[in-house]
Short mmCIF file of C-alpha atoms in Angstrom, two decimals:
data_model
loop_
_atom_site.label_atom_id
_atom_site.label_comp_id
_atom_site.label_asym_id
_atom_site.label_seq_id
_atom_site.Cartn_x
_atom_site.Cartn_y
_atom_site.Cartn_z
CA MET A 30 -0.01 0.11 -0.03
CA LEU A 31 1.43 3.10 -1.13
CA THR A 32 1.77 6.16 1.36
CA ASP A 33 0.04 9.47 0.82
CA LYS A 34 3.25 11.30 0.12
CA THR A 35 4.39 8.80 -2.49
CA GLN A 36 0.67 8.74 -4.18
CA LYS A 37 0.97 12.65 -4.15
CA ARG A 38 4.49 12.68 -5.91
CA LEU A 39 3.11 10.27 -8.24
CA GLN A 40 0.09 12.33 -9.08
CA GLY A 41 2.86 15.09 -9.61
CA LEU A 42 4.42 13.49 -12.49
CA SER A 43 1.03 12.95 -14.33
CA GLN A 44 -0.18 16.48 -13.57
CA CYS A 45 3.06 18.01 -14.90
CA SER A 46 3.18 16.00 -17.83
CA LYS A 47 -0.51 17.08 -18.44
CA ASN A 48 0.13 20.33 -18.42
CA GLY A 49 2.53 20.42 -20.89
CA HIS A 50 5.61 20.73 -18.63
CA LYS A 51 8.97 18.56 -18.72
CA VAL A 52 9.23 16.13 -15.71
CA GLN A 53 12.15 16.50 -13.43
CA ARG A 54 13.62 14.67 -10.61
CA VAL A 55 12.49 10.82 -12.03
CA PHE A 56 15.52 9.37 -10.88
CA GLN A 57 15.32 10.87 -7.24
CA LEU A 58 11.67 9.34 -6.97
CA MET A 59 13.08 5.80 -8.16
CA THR A 60 15.51 5.78 -5.08
CA ASN A 61 13.77 7.69 -2.40
CA TYR A 62 10.56 5.37 -1.99
CA PRO A 63 10.69 2.11 -0.60
CA ASP A 64 7.27 1.55 -0.52
CA LEU A 65 6.82 2.04 -4.20
CA TRP A 66 9.72 -0.86 -4.56
CA GLN A 67 7.58 -3.08 -2.31
CA GLU A 68 4.43 -2.53 -4.65
CA ILE A 69 6.50 -3.35 -7.57
CA ALA A 70 8.02 -6.39 -6.09
CA ALA A 71 4.57 -7.43 -5.46
CA ASN A 72 3.21 -7.24 -8.61
CA ILE A 73 6.05 -9.07 -10.47
CA SER A 74 5.45 -12.04 -7.92
CA ARG A 75 2.05 -12.62 -9.38
CA ASN A 76 3.53 -13.22 -12.81
CA LYS A 77 4.16 -16.56 -13.85
CA GLY A 78 7.78 -15.47 -15.19
CA ALA A 79 8.79 -14.49 -11.71
CA GLN A 80 10.86 -17.67 -11.41
CA THR A 81 12.27 -17.69 -14.37
CA PRO A 82 16.21 -16.82 -13.97
CA GLY A 83 18.26 -14.73 -15.94
CA ILE A 84 22.16 -15.37 -16.71
CA ASP A 85 22.98 -14.93 -12.98
CA GLY A 86 20.88 -17.58 -11.98
CA GLU A 87 19.02 -15.31 -9.58
CA ILE A 88 15.17 -15.60 -8.92
CA HIS A 89 13.04 -12.77 -7.87
CA GLN A 90 12.60 -14.05 -4.15
CA ASP A 91 16.38 -13.24 -4.24
CA ALA A 92 16.05 -9.89 -5.57
CA CYS A 93 13.34 -8.67 -3.39
CA LEU A 94 15.61 -9.42 -0.41
CA ARG A 95 18.21 -6.66 -2.03
CA ILE A 96 15.86 -4.14 -2.83
CA ASP A 97 17.93 -1.91 -0.31
CA SER A 98 21.22 -2.79 -2.07
CA ILE A 99 19.90 -2.12 -5.25
CA ARG A 100 18.35 1.34 -4.49
CA GLU A 101 21.82 2.17 -3.06
CA ASN A 102 23.42 1.11 -6.35
CA LEU A 103 21.18 3.13 -8.44
CA ARG A 104 21.74 6.09 -6.06
CA THR A 105 25.64 5.80 -6.28
CA ASP A 106 25.45 5.41 -10.12
CA GLU A 107 26.93 1.64 -9.49
CA TYR A 108 24.09 -0.10 -11.04
CA ARG A 109 24.62 -1.83 -14.71
CA PRO A 110 21.89 -3.70 -16.47
CA LYS A 111 23.23 -7.16 -17.35
CA PRO A 112 22.69 -8.73 -20.75
CA THR A 113 19.64 -10.83 -21.38
CA ARG A 114 19.24 -14.45 -21.82
CA ARG A 115 18.26 -15.13 -25.11
CA ALA A 116 15.37 -17.79 -25.34
CA TYR A 117 12.94 -18.52 -28.64
CA ILE A 118 9.20 -19.34 -28.40
CA PRO A 119 7.70 -20.72 -31.37
CA LYS A 120 5.02 -18.60 -33.41
CA LYS A 121 1.72 -20.02 -34.79
CA ASN A 122 3.46 -19.70 -38.14
CA GLY A 123 5.77 -22.29 -37.42
CA LYS A 124 8.55 -19.87 -36.93
CA PHE A 125 10.26 -18.85 -33.73
CA ARG A 126 10.09 -15.33 -31.88
CA PRO A 127 13.21 -14.18 -29.80
CA LEU A 128 12.72 -13.58 -26.23
CA GLY A 129 15.20 -11.69 -23.88
CA ILE A 130 14.81 -12.78 -20.34
CA PRO A 131 16.24 -10.43 -17.99
CA THR A 132 18.11 -11.04 -14.53
CA ALA A 133 15.44 -10.62 -11.38
CA THR A 134 17.28 -7.47 -10.55
CA ASP A 135 16.70 -5.63 -14.04
CA LYS A 136 13.07 -7.03 -13.81
CA LEU A 137 12.47 -5.04 -10.52
CA VAL A 138 14.37 -1.75 -11.98
CA GLN A 139 12.68 -2.01 -15.40
CA ALA A 140 9.19 -2.32 -13.77
CA MET A 141 9.95 0.46 -11.50
CA ALA A 142 10.96 2.42 -14.60
CA ALA A 143 8.05 1.37 -16.43
CA ARG A 144 5.59 2.21 -13.66
CA LEU A 145 7.09 6.00 -13.58
CA LEU A 146 7.17 6.37 -17.52
CA GLU A 147 3.34 5.18 -17.48
CA GLU A 148 2.47 7.85 -14.88
CA ILE A 149 4.07 10.46 -16.89
CA TYR A 150 2.80 9.15 -20.21
CA GLU A 151 -0.52 7.84 -19.67
CA PRO A 152 -2.29 11.40 -19.39
CA VAL A 153 -1.37 12.48 -22.95
CA PHE A 154 -1.60 9.15 -24.58
CA SER A 155 -4.23 9.15 -27.63
CA ASP A 156 -7.65 7.73 -26.80
CA HIS A 157 -7.38 5.64 -29.94
CA SER A 158 -4.37 3.73 -28.63
CA HIS A 159 -5.30 0.74 -26.73
CA GLY A 160 -2.27 -1.56 -26.85
CA PHE A 161 -0.60 -2.30 -23.31
CA ARG A 162 -2.68 -0.19 -21.51
CA LYS A 163 -4.47 -0.38 -18.05
CA GLY A 164 -8.09 -0.37 -18.67
CA ARG A 165 -7.61 -0.89 -22.36
CA SER A 166 -7.53 -4.41 -24.35
CA CYS A 167 -8.45 -5.70 -27.86
CA HIS A 168 -11.96 -5.36 -26.84
CA THR A 169 -11.80 -1.55 -26.43
CA ALA A 170 -10.22 -1.07 -29.65
CA LEU A 171 -12.90 -3.15 -31.45
CA ASP A 172 -15.59 -1.37 -29.51
CA GLU A 173 -14.17 1.95 -30.74
CA ILE A 174 -14.34 0.64 -34.38
CA LYS A 175 -17.99 -0.80 -33.76
CA HIS A 176 -19.35 2.48 -32.26
CA ASN A 177 -17.58 4.88 -34.27
CA TRP A 178 -16.48 3.58 -38.04
CA ASN A 179 -20.15 3.68 -39.69
CA GLY A 180 -19.93 4.74 -43.20
CA THR A 181 -16.48 4.01 -43.90
CA LYS A 182 -15.88 3.87 -47.56
CA TRP A 183 -12.15 2.75 -47.47
CA ILE A 184 -9.61 1.26 -44.99
CA VAL A 185 -6.06 1.58 -44.77
CA GLU A 186 -4.53 -1.54 -42.88
CA ALA A 187 -1.21 -1.11 -41.94
CA ASP A 188 1.77 -3.00 -39.85
CA ILE A 189 4.90 -2.05 -38.95
CA ARG A 190 7.74 -4.56 -39.85
CA GLY A 191 9.55 -5.84 -37.02
CA CYS A 192 8.64 -2.98 -34.80
CA PHE A 193 9.96 -3.88 -31.35
CA ASP A 194 13.63 -5.17 -33.26
CA ASN A 195 13.65 -2.00 -35.43
CA ILE A 196 12.84 1.00 -32.98
CA SER A 197 15.82 3.51 -33.47
CA HIS A 198 17.57 4.35 -30.00
CA ASP A 199 18.54 7.67 -31.13
CA VAL A 200 14.90 8.60 -31.95
CA LEU A 201 13.29 7.06 -28.88
CA MET A 202 15.76 9.04 -26.60
CA GLU A 203 15.29 12.28 -28.35
CA LEU A 204 10.86 11.46 -27.77
CA LEU A 205 11.99 10.69 -24.09
CA ALA A 206 13.71 14.04 -23.46
CA LYS A 207 10.84 15.94 -25.13
CA ARG A 208 9.00 15.31 -21.67
CA ILE A 209 11.40 14.05 -19.16
CA GLU A 210 14.29 16.50 -18.00
CA ASP A 211 16.40 13.91 -15.86
CA ARG A 212 19.85 13.17 -17.21
CA ARG A 213 20.33 10.07 -14.65
CA PHE A 214 17.00 8.61 -15.57
CA LEU A 215 17.55 8.75 -19.57
CA LYS A 216 21.06 7.45 -18.94
CA LEU A 217 19.45 4.52 -17.24
CA MET A 218 17.06 4.14 -20.24
CA ARG A 219 19.80 4.07 -22.77
CA SER A 220 21.92 1.22 -20.72
CA PHE A 221 18.41 -0.77 -20.77
CA LEU A 222 18.63 -0.46 -24.74
CA GLU A 223 22.08 -1.04 -25.27
CA ALA A 224 22.30 -3.99 -22.66
CA GLY A 225 22.55 -6.53 -25.62
CA TYR A 226 22.11 -10.32 -24.93
CA LEU A 227 23.52 -13.56 -24.51
CA GLU A 228 22.84 -16.73 -26.78
CA ASN A 229 24.65 -19.80 -26.56
CA TRP A 230 27.08 -17.88 -24.09
CA VAL A 231 27.92 -15.45 -26.71
CA TYR A 232 27.74 -11.48 -26.06
CA HIS A 233 25.73 -9.82 -29.02
CA ARG A 234 25.20 -5.98 -28.89
CA THR A 235 21.66 -4.42 -29.62
CA TYR A 236 21.76 -1.56 -32.01
CA SER A 237 18.20 -1.17 -32.24
CA GLY A 238 14.90 -2.11 -30.85
CA THR A 239 13.75 -2.32 -27.24
CA PRO A 240 14.80 -5.12 -24.69
CA GLN A 241 12.49 -8.12 -25.75
CA GLY A 242 10.92 -9.58 -22.50
CA GLY A 243 11.66 -6.49 -20.64
CA THR A 244 8.88 -4.94 -18.38
CA VAL A 245 9.83 -1.64 -19.63
CA SER A 246 9.48 -2.74 -23.33
CA PRO A 247 5.90 -2.24 -24.07
CA ILE A 248 5.52 1.44 -22.69
CA LEU A 249 8.97 2.43 -24.63
CA ALA A 250 6.96 1.00 -27.61
CA ASN A 251 4.14 3.02 -27.08
CA ILE A 252 5.94 6.03 -26.25
CA TYR A 253 7.73 5.50 -29.51
CA LEU A 254 4.42 5.15 -31.60
CA HIS A 255 2.54 7.97 -29.74
CA GLU A 256 4.62 10.32 -32.26
CA LEU A 257 2.49 8.34 -34.71
CA ASP A 258 -0.53 8.73 -32.90
CA GLU A 259 0.12 12.55 -32.78
CA TRP A 260 0.66 12.65 -36.68
CA LEU A 261 -2.67 10.87 -37.47
CA ASP A 262 -4.35 13.15 -35.14
CA GLN A 263 -3.10 16.22 -36.84
CA LYS A 264 -3.79 14.36 -40.24
CA THR A 265 -7.48 13.75 -39.29
CA ARG A 266 -8.19 17.23 -38.05
CA ALA A 267 -6.95 18.71 -41.59
CA PHE A 268 -8.53 15.81 -43.44
CA ASN A 269 -12.02 16.12 -41.84
CA LEU A 270 -14.30 18.50 -43.98
CA GLY A 271 -18.21 19.27 -43.63
CA ALA A 272 -20.63 18.87 -40.81
CA GLY A 273 -22.85 16.14 -42.42
CA ARG A 274 -23.55 14.33 -45.84
CA ALA A 275 -26.02 16.09 -48.16
CA VAL A 276 -29.31 14.88 -48.28
CA ASN A 277 -30.22 12.62 -51.10
CA PRO A 278 -32.71 14.33 -52.98
CA ASP A 279 -34.26 11.06 -54.08
CA ALA A 280 -34.98 10.26 -50.58
CA LYS A 281 -36.18 13.41 -49.42
CA ARG A 282 -38.70 13.13 -52.47
CA ARG A 283 -39.78 9.68 -51.70
CA TYR A 284 -40.36 10.56 -48.02
CA GLY A 285 -42.35 13.60 -48.94
CA SER A 286 -44.67 11.54 -51.08
CA TYR A 287 -44.88 9.11 -48.20
CA GLN A 288 -46.09 11.90 -46.01
CA ARG A 289 -48.47 13.27 -47.93
CA LEU A 290 -50.17 10.14 -48.21
CA LEU A 291 -50.28 9.51 -44.78
CA TYR A 292 -51.59 13.12 -43.85
CA ARG A 293 -54.31 12.50 -46.82
CA ALA A 294 -55.41 9.41 -44.97
CA ARG A 295 -55.41 10.73 -41.33
CA LYS A 296 -57.51 13.48 -42.93
CA LEU A 297 -60.16 11.34 -44.57
CA LYS A 298 -60.67 9.40 -41.23
CA THR A 299 -61.53 12.74 -39.26
CA MET A 300 -63.62 13.49 -42.26
CA GLY A 301 -65.61 10.43 -41.57
CA GLN A 302 -64.37 8.55 -44.77
CA PRO A 303 -62.30 5.51 -43.07
CA GLU A 304 -63.28 3.31 -46.54
CA LYS A 305 -61.04 6.18 -48.65
CA ALA A 306 -58.47 5.94 -45.75
CA GLU A 307 -58.07 2.16 -46.02
CA GLN A 308 -57.96 2.07 -49.85
CA LEU A 309 -54.78 4.46 -49.54
CA ALA A 310 -53.18 1.90 -46.98
CA PRO A 311 -51.35 -0.12 -49.99
CA THR A 312 -49.84 2.92 -51.24
CA ILE A 313 -48.82 4.17 -48.23
CA LYS A 314 -46.97 0.97 -47.51
CA GLN A 315 -45.46 1.03 -51.05
CA ARG A 316 -44.19 4.53 -50.75
CA TRP A 317 -42.33 3.60 -47.44
CA GLU A 318 -41.07 0.40 -48.84
CA GLU A 319 -39.58 2.69 -51.66
CA TYR A 320 -37.89 5.14 -49.21
CA LEU A 321 -36.54 2.53 -47.47
CA GLN A 322 -34.56 1.34 -50.45
CA CYS A 323 -32.91 4.72 -50.94
CA PRO A 324 -30.11 6.26 -48.90
CA PRO A 325 -30.99 9.00 -46.86
CA SER A 326 -27.89 10.89 -47.71
CA GLU A 327 -25.56 11.36 -50.50
CA SER A 328 -23.02 8.25 -50.29
CA HIS A 329 -20.23 10.42 -52.17
CA ASP A 330 -20.60 13.89 -51.16
CA PRO A 331 -17.39 15.49 -52.56
CA ASN A 332 -17.91 18.19 -49.36
CA PHE A 333 -17.77 15.63 -46.49
CA ARG A 334 -14.75 13.56 -45.59
CA ARG A 335 -13.95 12.03 -42.44
CA MET A 336 -10.85 9.93 -41.13
CA ARG A 337 -10.31 7.80 -37.94
CA PHE A 338 -7.83 5.49 -36.67
CA VAL A 339 -7.54 2.72 -34.35
CA ARG A 340 -3.85 1.48 -33.17
CA TYR A 341 -3.21 -1.91 -30.94
CA ALA A 342 0.58 -2.06 -30.42
CA ASP A 343 2.47 -2.23 -34.01
CA ASP A 344 -1.09 -3.11 -35.76
CA PHE A 345 -3.49 -0.13 -36.73
CA VAL A 346 -6.09 0.65 -39.25
CA ILE A 347 -7.48 3.93 -40.64
CA SER A 348 -10.98 4.81 -41.82
CA ILE A 349 -11.73 6.79 -44.58
CA ILE A 350 -14.92 8.35 -45.79
CA GLY A 351 -14.12 10.12 -49.05
CA ALA A 352 -12.52 9.00 -52.28
CA LYS A 353 -9.83 6.48 -52.75
CA SER A 354 -7.42 8.65 -53.80
CA ASP A 355 -7.85 10.46 -50.49
CA ALA A 356 -6.85 7.14 -48.64
CA GLN A 357 -3.94 6.59 -51.42
CA LEU A 358 -2.63 10.09 -50.15
CA ILE A 359 -2.79 8.97 -46.70
CA LEU A 360 -1.00 6.07 -47.25
CA ASP A 361 1.93 7.55 -49.20
CA GLU A 362 2.54 10.31 -46.64
CA LEU A 363 2.33 7.85 -43.53
CA ASN A 364 4.69 5.80 -45.57
CA ALA A 365 6.93 8.93 -45.76
CA PHE A 366 6.32 9.88 -41.96
CA MET A 367 7.39 6.08 -40.87
CA GLN A 368 10.59 6.12 -42.70
CA GLN A 369 11.98 9.90 -42.39
CA THR A 370 10.76 10.56 -38.63
CA LEU A 371 10.17 7.19 -36.89
CA LYS A 372 13.06 5.12 -38.92
CA VAL A 373 10.79 2.46 -39.47
CA GLU A 374 9.06 0.65 -42.35
CA LEU A 375 5.70 -0.73 -43.05
CA ALA A 376 5.22 -4.41 -43.99
CA SER A 377 4.25 -3.97 -47.79
CA GLU A 378 2.20 -7.64 -47.65
CA LYS A 379 0.26 -6.48 -44.64
CA THR A 380 -0.22 -2.76 -45.64
CA GLY A 381 -2.88 -1.37 -48.54
CA ILE A 382 -6.04 -0.14 -49.19
CA VAL A 383 -9.50 -2.16 -49.14
CA HIS A 384 -12.92 -1.32 -49.74
CA GLY A 385 -15.40 -1.33 -46.83
CA ALA A 386 -17.42 -3.84 -48.40
CA ASP A 387 -14.66 -6.24 -48.57
CA GLY A 388 -13.46 -5.59 -45.06
CA THR A 389 -10.34 -6.35 -43.40
CA ARG A 390 -9.02 -8.32 -40.23
CA PHE A 391 -7.68 -6.56 -37.22
CA LEU A 392 -7.12 -8.31 -34.02
CA GLY A 393 -8.84 -11.54 -35.22
CA TYR A 394 -11.86 -10.15 -36.26
CA ASP A 395 -13.20 -9.61 -39.93
CA ILE A 396 -14.46 -5.95 -39.94
CA LYS A 397 -16.73 -5.11 -42.66
CA ILE A 398 -19.11 -2.38 -43.75
CA VAL A 399 -22.76 -3.13 -44.97
CA THR A 400 -23.76 -1.95 -48.47
CA ASP A 401 -26.81 -3.80 -49.18
CA SER A 402 -29.64 -1.34 -49.04
CA ASN A 403 -32.18 -4.32 -48.57
CA ARG A 404 -30.47 -5.31 -45.03
CA VAL A 405 -32.42 -3.51 -42.08
CA VAL A 406 -32.68 -3.89 -38.47
CA ARG A 407 -35.63 -5.13 -37.24
CA THR A 408 -37.29 -4.34 -33.74
CA ARG A 409 -38.81 -6.84 -31.38
CA GLY A 410 -42.38 -6.55 -32.95
CA GLY A 411 -41.11 -7.27 -36.22
CA LYS A 412 -41.20 -3.80 -37.50
CA ARG A 413 -38.22 -2.54 -39.57
CA ARG A 414 -36.49 0.64 -37.88
CA SER A 415 -33.58 1.64 -40.35
CA MET A 416 -31.45 0.52 -42.90
CA MET A 417 -28.12 -1.33 -42.24
CA ARG A 418 -26.38 0.18 -44.94
CA GLY A 419 -23.03 1.80 -44.05
CA VAL A 420 -23.14 0.00 -40.80
CA VAL A 421 -19.84 -1.66 -39.62
CA THR A 422 -19.97 -5.24 -38.51
CA LEU A 423 -17.73 -7.33 -36.46
CA GLU A 424 -17.54 -11.03 -37.50
CA TRP A 425 -15.69 -14.06 -36.02
CA PRO A 426 -14.03 -15.73 -38.88
CA MET A 427 -14.90 -19.26 -39.53
CA GLU A 428 -11.33 -20.25 -40.36
CA ARG A 429 -10.45 -18.77 -37.38
CA ALA A 430 -12.66 -21.11 -35.36
CA LEU A 431 -11.54 -24.14 -36.97
CA LYS A 432 -8.02 -23.42 -36.54
CA PHE A 433 -8.48 -23.03 -32.86
CA ALA A 434 -10.21 -26.52 -32.68
CA CYS A 435 -7.25 -27.87 -34.94
CA GLU A 436 -4.52 -26.39 -32.50
CA ARG A 437 -6.55 -27.72 -29.65
CA GLY A 438 -6.59 -31.10 -30.95
CA TYR A 439 -10.53 -31.37 -31.34
CA ILE A 440 -9.86 -32.22 -35.01
CA ASP A 441 -7.37 -33.79 -37.57
CA ASN A 442 -7.49 -30.95 -40.20
CA ILE A 443 -9.07 -27.89 -41.30
CA GLU A 444 -10.36 -29.56 -44.38
CA ASP A 445 -12.24 -32.74 -43.02
CA CYS A 446 -13.27 -31.25 -39.69
CA ARG A 447 -13.09 -35.01 -38.43
CA THR A 448 -13.13 -34.97 -34.53
CA ARG A 449 -10.83 -37.16 -32.45
CA PRO A 450 -9.95 -38.14 -28.95
CA ARG A 451 -7.12 -36.04 -27.18
CA CYS A 452 -4.99 -38.82 -25.93
CA PRO A 453 -2.67 -36.63 -23.75
CA LEU A 454 -5.81 -35.82 -21.50
CA MET A 455 -6.82 -39.58 -20.89
CA ASN A 456 -4.61 -39.67 -17.62
CA LEU A 457 -6.85 -36.91 -16.01
CA THR A 458 -10.10 -37.43 -14.06
CA GLU A 459 -13.42 -36.87 -15.87
CA GLU A 460 -13.78 -33.53 -14.12
CA GLU A 461 -10.39 -32.16 -15.01
CA ILE A 462 -11.00 -33.17 -18.73
CA PHE A 463 -14.60 -31.38 -18.58
CA ARG A 464 -13.08 -28.16 -16.95
CA ARG A 465 -10.22 -28.22 -19.74
CA TYR A 466 -12.66 -28.17 -22.29
CA ILE A 467 -15.05 -25.69 -20.80
CA GLN A 468 -12.15 -23.15 -20.12
CA GLU A 469 -10.84 -23.45 -23.84
CA LEU A 470 -14.48 -22.51 -25.17
CA ARG A 471 -15.02 -19.85 -22.50
CA GLY A 472 -11.91 -18.21 -23.63
CA VAL A 473 -12.40 -18.44 -27.24
CA SER A 474 -16.26 -17.49 -27.15
CA SER A 475 -15.73 -14.80 -24.57
CA TYR A 476 -13.13 -12.99 -26.99
CA TYR A 477 -15.40 -13.30 -30.28
CA SER A 478 -18.51 -12.33 -28.08
CA ARG A 479 -18.62 -8.88 -30.06
CA ALA A 480 -19.26 -10.60 -33.39
CA LYS A 481 -22.42 -10.73 -35.10
CA ASN A 482 -22.19 -14.20 -35.98
CA TRP A 483 -21.25 -15.32 -32.74
CA ARG A 484 -23.64 -17.84 -32.14
CA TYR A 485 -23.41 -19.37 -35.72
CA VAL A 486 -19.76 -19.92 -35.51
CA GLY A 487 -20.04 -20.84 -31.70
CA ASN A 488 -22.29 -23.75 -32.64
CA ARG A 489 -19.83 -25.38 -35.02
CA LEU A 490 -17.06 -25.07 -32.77
CA HIS A 491 -19.41 -26.08 -29.67
CA TRP A 492 -20.23 -29.36 -31.76
CA LEU A 493 -16.60 -30.08 -32.48
CA CYS A 494 -15.72 -29.60 -28.76
CA LYS A 495 -18.31 -31.53 -27.26
CA ASP A 496 -17.64 -34.51 -30.02
CA SER A 497 -14.23 -34.45 -29.07
CA LEU A 498 -14.99 -34.40 -25.17
CA ILE A 499 -17.20 -37.37 -25.81
CA LYS A 500 -14.73 -39.27 -27.61
CA THR A 501 -12.10 -38.40 -25.11
CA LEU A 502 -13.87 -39.92 -22.25
CA ALA A 503 -15.44 -42.99 -24.46
CA SER A 504 -11.58 -43.71 -24.91
CA LYS A 505 -10.45 -42.97 -21.49
CA GLY A 506 -13.44 -45.59 -20.12
CA ARG A 507 -12.67 -48.02 -23.10
CA THR A 508 -16.18 -47.67 -24.12
CA HIS A 509 -18.45 -46.84 -26.96
CA ARG A 510 -19.14 -42.73 -27.53
CA THR A 511 -22.89 -43.40 -27.79
CA ARG A 512 -23.10 -45.13 -24.46
CA THR A 513 -20.62 -42.15 -23.01
CA TYR A 514 -23.18 -39.55 -24.63
CA SER A 515 -26.29 -41.10 -23.02
CA ARG A 516 -24.72 -41.19 -19.58
CA LEU A 517 -23.54 -37.63 -19.74
CA ARG A 518 -26.69 -35.97 -21.46
CA LYS A 519 -28.12 -33.09 -19.32
CA GLY A 520 -31.17 -31.85 -21.39
CA ASP A 521 -29.48 -29.83 -24.19
CA ALA A 522 -25.69 -29.98 -22.51
CA ILE A 523 -23.65 -32.61 -21.25
CA GLY A 524 -22.41 -32.74 -17.95
CA ILE A 525 -21.01 -34.77 -15.04
CA GLN A 526 -22.53 -35.10 -11.16
CA LEU A 527 -20.39 -33.11 -8.63
CA GLU A 528 -21.03 -33.19 -4.94
CA ASN A 529 -24.14 -30.57 -4.93
CA LYS A 530 -23.70 -29.57 -8.55
CA VAL A 531 -23.58 -30.60 -12.60
CA LEU A 532 -20.51 -29.53 -14.40
CA SER A 533 -21.84 -28.78 -17.83
CA LEU A 534 -20.42 -28.05 -21.26
CA PHE A 535 -23.48 -25.62 -22.48
CA SER A 536 -24.61 -25.05 -26.05
CA PRO A 537 -24.60 -21.38 -27.46
CA LYS A 538 -28.29 -21.43 -26.78
CA ALA A 539 -27.19 -20.79 -23.01
CA TRP A 540 -24.42 -18.49 -23.90
CA LYS A 541 -24.69 -14.87 -22.87
CA ARG A 542 -23.38 -12.02 -25.23
CA TYR A 543 -21.60 -9.40 -23.59
CA LYS A 544 -23.17 -6.17 -24.26
CA THR A 545 -22.03 -2.72 -22.97
CA ASP A 546 -22.37 1.01 -24.06
CA ASN A 547 -18.88 1.63 -22.43
CA PRO A 548 -15.89 0.68 -24.34
CA ASP A 549 -13.54 0.86 -21.25
CA LEU A 550 -15.25 -2.10 -19.61
CA LYS A 551 -13.93 -5.50 -19.91
CA PRO A 552 -15.92 -8.49 -20.95
CA LYS A 553 -16.72 -11.43 -18.60
CA GLY A 554 -17.06 -15.06 -19.27
CA SER A 555 -19.48 -15.67 -21.42
CA ILE A 556 -20.14 -19.56 -20.93
CA PRO A 557 -21.35 -20.77 -17.52
CA ASP A 558 -19.93 -24.15 -16.40
CA LEU A 559 -22.06 -24.92 -13.06
CA HIS A 560 -25.82 -25.67 -12.42
CA GLY A 561 -26.85 -25.26 -8.66
#
């Protein structure tokens, strides 16, 4: 628990940065507040990687016992970060991602630096940045798109090539110096960037990039890309034109015709001629149907333009309401800015311009804009409320669901989709096997709960999951899956009886879609696992 003095000091950092002033005495804050170090140590202890040693073999508990010594070394300028231990973790595409494992002492110091940098930069970060930030996630980025991207004509999709590996140290230090006036703290940041790494006990220097695997790496990347956010904000203000689209004269004419007939029918009723009013009913309905088929505003109004963007880490998308030439101009200027100012390049294979109707894939979702005038929103009473033309939709790609099933071992391959038992799980109890399947299905369905086709794709994945579960339990009990299904069937679900509850794998009919008007809220689990 932080003292009032420490909290006030941290708030002073945030307020100073928010007011546009340079922050001073950051290094002094690192060394003079032991309660802040205790909070940082407690936070690291909750992470799974806390027990992973670096090149010196020291673990987190050992470093916690030397906090006073670490602070003293910092104060006397005797602290030097050690090289990280290089390891490789597999990626989904079969390649390997390099990961640096810092020493336990360096983890503590990096976490402290990251904590102070968050206090300085969080108040000034863009609202359109969602990666590696407290209270923000993939879902908040997707919610912003869902709520604000209606009417999009063109989507500029962009991805920075090897962002974390190619960040320029000199550019990053210049950006830090814009807001921090503390020579010793900036020197510490430079030492982290240039600490290097050991691979097979051979030392390698680092000439670019942030310390992979380091606690301070995400916030440094956000500080680096904050310059991109500010550039995009500036371009957005210059690009936007007009207060609204011009009214479609055809829609105005059709709606006027409908209103005149409606007024005439009402007047006939007041004059005591309901029969003549009833004769106008089919014509009134026809006029209304014609109006619904017509967009209420001009789709290609040259005097109306809008630009929006959303960034998650090094992956970002830009929405353009305007001509394709406008989108191409923005992309060309973006390429020049990235190369000249940030000294990085956009990945050509992941960067381009697509039409809103074709959509793009962002954070695992397919983002598309409805262009069909016949698609309408229906109310509970069955009446049509408005057209969906121009509305942005988020969809769960079926191939992503099948790939998930294949990676988890539900099916042999994506082409055949033939379910199979998971032999590695057969040494577990039935309850443990059930919980494993439930947790996996809950995780993926909760992530895709924003998707319009959530239950449609979820039904397919649920069947594959359920059939694999039954085959696994049948193989474990050395019996036929039909008998296993009959034993486990509990209405629409399958489950096993515990002491006073039933552990069930529910079908998508029982799933509860996550709904909120607040994009800052995080979703909760959507699949229950216990019946009372």
